[in-house]
Short mmCIF file of C-alpha atoms in Angstrom, two decimals:
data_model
loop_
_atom_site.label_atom_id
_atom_site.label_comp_id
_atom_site.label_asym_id
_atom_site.label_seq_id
_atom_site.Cartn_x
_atom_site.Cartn_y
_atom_site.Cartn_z
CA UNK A 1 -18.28 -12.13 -13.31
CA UNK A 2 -19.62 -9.10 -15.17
CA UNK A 3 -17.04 -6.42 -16.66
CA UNK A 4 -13.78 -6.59 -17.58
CA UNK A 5 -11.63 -9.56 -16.22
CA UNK A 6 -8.62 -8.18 -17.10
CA UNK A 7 -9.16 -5.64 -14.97
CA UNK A 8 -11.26 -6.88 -12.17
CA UNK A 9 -9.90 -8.81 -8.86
CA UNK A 10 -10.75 -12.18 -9.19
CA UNK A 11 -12.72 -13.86 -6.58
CA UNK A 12 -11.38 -17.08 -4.74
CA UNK A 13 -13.05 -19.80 -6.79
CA UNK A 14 -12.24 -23.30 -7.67
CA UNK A 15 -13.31 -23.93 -10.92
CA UNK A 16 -13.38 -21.50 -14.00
CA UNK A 17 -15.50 -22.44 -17.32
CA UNK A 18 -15.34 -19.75 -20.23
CA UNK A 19 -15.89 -18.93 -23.05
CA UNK A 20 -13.62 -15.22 -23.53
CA UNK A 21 -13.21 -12.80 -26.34
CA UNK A 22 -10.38 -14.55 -28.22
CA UNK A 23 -8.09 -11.55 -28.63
CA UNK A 24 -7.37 -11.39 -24.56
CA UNK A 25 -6.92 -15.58 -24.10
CA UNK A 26 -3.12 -15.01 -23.49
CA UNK A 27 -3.19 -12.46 -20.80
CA UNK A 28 -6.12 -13.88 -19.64
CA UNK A 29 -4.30 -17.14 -19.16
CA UNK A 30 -1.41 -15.71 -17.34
CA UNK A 31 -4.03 -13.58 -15.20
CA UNK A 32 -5.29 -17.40 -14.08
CA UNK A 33 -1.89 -18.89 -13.46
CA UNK A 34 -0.84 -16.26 -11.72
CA UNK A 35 -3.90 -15.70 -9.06
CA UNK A 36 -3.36 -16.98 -5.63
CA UNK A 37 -4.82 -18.81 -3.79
CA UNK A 38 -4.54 -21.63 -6.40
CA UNK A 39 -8.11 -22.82 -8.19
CA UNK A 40 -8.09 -26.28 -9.01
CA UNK A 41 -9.23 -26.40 -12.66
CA UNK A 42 -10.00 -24.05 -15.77
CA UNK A 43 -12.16 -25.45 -18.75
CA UNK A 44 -11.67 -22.55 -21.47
CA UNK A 45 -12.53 -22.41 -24.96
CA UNK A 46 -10.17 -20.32 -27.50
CA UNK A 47 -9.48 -20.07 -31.19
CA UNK A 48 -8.06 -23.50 -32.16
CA UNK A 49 -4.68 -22.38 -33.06
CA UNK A 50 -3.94 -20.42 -29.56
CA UNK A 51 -5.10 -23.75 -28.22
CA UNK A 52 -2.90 -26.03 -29.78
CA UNK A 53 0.04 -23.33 -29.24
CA UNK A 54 -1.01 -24.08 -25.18
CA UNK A 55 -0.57 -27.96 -25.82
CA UNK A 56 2.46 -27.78 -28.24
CA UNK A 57 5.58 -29.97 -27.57
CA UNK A 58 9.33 -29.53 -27.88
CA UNK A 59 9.86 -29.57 -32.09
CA UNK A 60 5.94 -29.12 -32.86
CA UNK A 61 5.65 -26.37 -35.38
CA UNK A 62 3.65 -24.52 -33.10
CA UNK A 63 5.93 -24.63 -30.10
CA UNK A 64 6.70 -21.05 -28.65
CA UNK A 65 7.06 -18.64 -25.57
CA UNK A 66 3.48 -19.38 -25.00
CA UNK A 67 3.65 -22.87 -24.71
CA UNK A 68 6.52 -23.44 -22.46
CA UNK A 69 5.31 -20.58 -20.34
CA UNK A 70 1.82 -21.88 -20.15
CA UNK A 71 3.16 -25.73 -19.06
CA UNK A 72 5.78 -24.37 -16.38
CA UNK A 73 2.64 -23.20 -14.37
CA UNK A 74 0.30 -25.84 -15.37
CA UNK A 75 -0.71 -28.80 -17.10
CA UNK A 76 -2.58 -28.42 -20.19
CA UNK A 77 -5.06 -30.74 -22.14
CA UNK A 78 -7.04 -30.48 -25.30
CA UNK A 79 -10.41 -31.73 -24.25
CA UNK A 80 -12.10 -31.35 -27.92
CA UNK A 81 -12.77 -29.22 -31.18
CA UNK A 82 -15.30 -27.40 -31.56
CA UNK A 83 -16.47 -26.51 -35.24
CA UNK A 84 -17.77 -22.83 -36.24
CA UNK A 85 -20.34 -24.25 -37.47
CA UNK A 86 -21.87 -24.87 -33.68
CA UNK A 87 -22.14 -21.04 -33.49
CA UNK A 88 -24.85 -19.03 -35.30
CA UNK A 89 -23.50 -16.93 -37.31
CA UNK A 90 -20.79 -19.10 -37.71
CA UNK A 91 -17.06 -17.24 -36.79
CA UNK A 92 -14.09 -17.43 -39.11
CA UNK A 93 -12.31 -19.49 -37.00
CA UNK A 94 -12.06 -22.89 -35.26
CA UNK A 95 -12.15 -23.73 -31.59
CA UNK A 96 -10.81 -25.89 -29.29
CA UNK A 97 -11.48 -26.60 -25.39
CA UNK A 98 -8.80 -26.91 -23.12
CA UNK A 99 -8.11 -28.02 -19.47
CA UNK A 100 -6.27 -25.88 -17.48
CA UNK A 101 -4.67 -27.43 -13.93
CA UNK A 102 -2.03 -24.87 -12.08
CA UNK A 103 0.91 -26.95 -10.63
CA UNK A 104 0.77 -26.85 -7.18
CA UNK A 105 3.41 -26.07 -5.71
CA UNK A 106 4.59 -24.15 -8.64
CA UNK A 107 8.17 -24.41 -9.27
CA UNK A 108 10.51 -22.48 -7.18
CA UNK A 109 11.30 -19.63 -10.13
CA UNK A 110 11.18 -16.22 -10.18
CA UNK A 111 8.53 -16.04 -13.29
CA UNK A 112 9.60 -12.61 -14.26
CA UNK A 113 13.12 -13.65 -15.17
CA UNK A 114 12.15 -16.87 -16.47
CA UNK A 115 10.24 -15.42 -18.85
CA UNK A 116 12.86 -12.79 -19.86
CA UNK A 117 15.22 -15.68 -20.67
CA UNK A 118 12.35 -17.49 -22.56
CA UNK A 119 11.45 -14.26 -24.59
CA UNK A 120 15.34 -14.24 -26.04
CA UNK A 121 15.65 -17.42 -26.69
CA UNK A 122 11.96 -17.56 -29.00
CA UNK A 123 12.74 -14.44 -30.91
CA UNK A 124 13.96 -16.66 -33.27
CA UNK A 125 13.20 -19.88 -32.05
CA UNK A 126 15.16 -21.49 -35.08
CA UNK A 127 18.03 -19.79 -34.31
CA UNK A 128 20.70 -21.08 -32.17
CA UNK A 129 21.51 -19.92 -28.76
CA UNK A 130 24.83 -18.96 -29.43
CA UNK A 131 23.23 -16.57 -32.23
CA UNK A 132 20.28 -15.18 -30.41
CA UNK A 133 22.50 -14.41 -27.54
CA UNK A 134 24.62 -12.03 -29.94
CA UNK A 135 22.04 -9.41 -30.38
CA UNK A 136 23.23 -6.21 -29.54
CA UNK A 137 20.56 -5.55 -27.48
CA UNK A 138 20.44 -8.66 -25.92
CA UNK A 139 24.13 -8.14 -24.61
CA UNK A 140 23.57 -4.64 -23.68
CA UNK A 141 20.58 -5.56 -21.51
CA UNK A 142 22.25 -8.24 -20.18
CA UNK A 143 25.49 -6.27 -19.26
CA UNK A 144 23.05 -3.40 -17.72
CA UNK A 145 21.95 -6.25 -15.45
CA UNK A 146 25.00 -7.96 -14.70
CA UNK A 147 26.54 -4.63 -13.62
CA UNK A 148 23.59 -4.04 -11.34
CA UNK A 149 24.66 -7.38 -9.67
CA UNK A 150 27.79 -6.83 -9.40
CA UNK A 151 27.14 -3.61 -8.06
CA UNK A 152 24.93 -5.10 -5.23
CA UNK A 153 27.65 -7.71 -4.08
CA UNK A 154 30.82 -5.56 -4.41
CA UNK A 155 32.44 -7.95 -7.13
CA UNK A 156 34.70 -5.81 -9.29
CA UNK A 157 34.15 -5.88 -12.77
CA UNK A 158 37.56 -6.59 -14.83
CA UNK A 159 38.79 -3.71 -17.52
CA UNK A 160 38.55 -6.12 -20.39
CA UNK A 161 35.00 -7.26 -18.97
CA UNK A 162 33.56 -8.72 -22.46
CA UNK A 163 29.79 -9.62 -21.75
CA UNK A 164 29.46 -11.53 -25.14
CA UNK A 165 32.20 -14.10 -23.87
CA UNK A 166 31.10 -14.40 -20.54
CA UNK A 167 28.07 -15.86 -22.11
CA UNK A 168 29.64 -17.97 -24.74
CA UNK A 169 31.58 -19.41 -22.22
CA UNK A 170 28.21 -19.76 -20.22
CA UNK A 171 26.44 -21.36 -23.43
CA UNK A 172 29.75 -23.56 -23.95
CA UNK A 173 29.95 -24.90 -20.46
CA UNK A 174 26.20 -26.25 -20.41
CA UNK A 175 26.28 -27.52 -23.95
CA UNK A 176 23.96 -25.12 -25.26
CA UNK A 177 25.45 -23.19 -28.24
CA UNK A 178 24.16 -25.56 -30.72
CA UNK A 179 20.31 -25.68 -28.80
CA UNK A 180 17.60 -23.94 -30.60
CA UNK A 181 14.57 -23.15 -28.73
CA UNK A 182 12.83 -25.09 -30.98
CA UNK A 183 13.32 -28.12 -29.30
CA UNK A 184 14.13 -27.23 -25.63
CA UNK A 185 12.14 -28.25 -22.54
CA UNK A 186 11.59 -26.97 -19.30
CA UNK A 187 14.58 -28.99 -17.78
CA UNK A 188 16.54 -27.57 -20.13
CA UNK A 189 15.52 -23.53 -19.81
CA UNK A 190 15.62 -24.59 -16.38
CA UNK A 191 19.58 -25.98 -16.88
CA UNK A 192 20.20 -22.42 -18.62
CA UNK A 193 18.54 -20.08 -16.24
CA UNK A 194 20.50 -21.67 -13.00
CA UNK A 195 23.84 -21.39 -15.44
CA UNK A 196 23.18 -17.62 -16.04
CA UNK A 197 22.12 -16.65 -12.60
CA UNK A 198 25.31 -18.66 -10.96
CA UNK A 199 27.20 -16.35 -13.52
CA UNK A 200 25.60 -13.53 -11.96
CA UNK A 201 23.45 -12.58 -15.03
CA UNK A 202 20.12 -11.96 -14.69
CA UNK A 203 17.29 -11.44 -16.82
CA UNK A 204 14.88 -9.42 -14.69
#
């Protein structure tokens, strides 16, 4: 492909093999997962530390929005490091090489809201749940959208509506006050997006 990829249409193709400008591998990565019809494979090299952020697992230092995004959509390998010394001139940085392979079907979740939720809950990803949730902000947003909802199904909205304990209660009833994104998997983002959305609180 020749100009920008971030702003082309990609192609229909089956395999992708790159080697990008480091500073767009995220929305670059996102552009991939999200293309239809489905390719079959990506081999992509990035800075070493944005690849091991892909790859990361539940209580790995590196664990954030990125990787949990990232492995909803696909499954990601390291396939080898790659030294800046195999470059001439040399960068300032490591590489890595990963393998990219969309999940196909993808699972049945609206992306947008999923990463909404996501995005709150890896602010602070040391934080609890029960603390991220009490942004201002956060509750305001969430009470704008909630509204909206309610709005759109005719459910009326007590005076003493309190959004910050409808989503204690909502955190309380899963188990999830004490969670910290941290250590949370899919299953359990999954677990927390179904309990806001039967609550009628959406994040999108």
């Amino acid at each position: 492909m020749v100009g920008d990829v971030l702003k082309s249409e990609l192609p229909f193709f089956d395999l992708c093999v790159a080697n990008l400008p480091y500073q767009i591998s995220s929305p670059f990565v996102f552009k991939l997962l999200l293309h239809r019809p489905f390719f079959r494979c990506a081999v992509l090299m990035f800075q070493r530390e944005f690849a091991m952020r892909l790859v990361a697992k539940p209580g790995d230092k590196l664990y954030c929005r990125l990787s949990i995004n990232t492995q909803l959509l696909a499954r990601v390998d390291h396939l080898m490091k790659v030294g800046k010394n195999n470059f001439r001139p040399p960068p300032k940085v490591e590489s890595s090489v990963v393998r990219i392979e969309p999940k196909n079907p993808p699972p049945p979740i609206n992306f947008q809201e999923w990463d909404g939720l996501v995005r709150i809950a890896f602010i602070r990803k040391n934080k609890t749940l029960s603390a991220a949730f009490k942004s201002n902000a956060v509750q305001l947003l969430l009470e704008k959208n909630y509204r909206i909802h309610c709005s759109l199904h005719n459910i009326e909205i007590p005076e003493n509506f309190s959004i910050a304990e409808k989503i204690e209660k909502i955190l309380t009833d899963l188990e999830f006050t004490e969670k910290r994104a941290r250590s949370m998997d899919i299953d359990d983002f999954i677990r927390l997006l179904h309990g806001f959305n039967v609550e009628g609180i959406h994040f999108s």
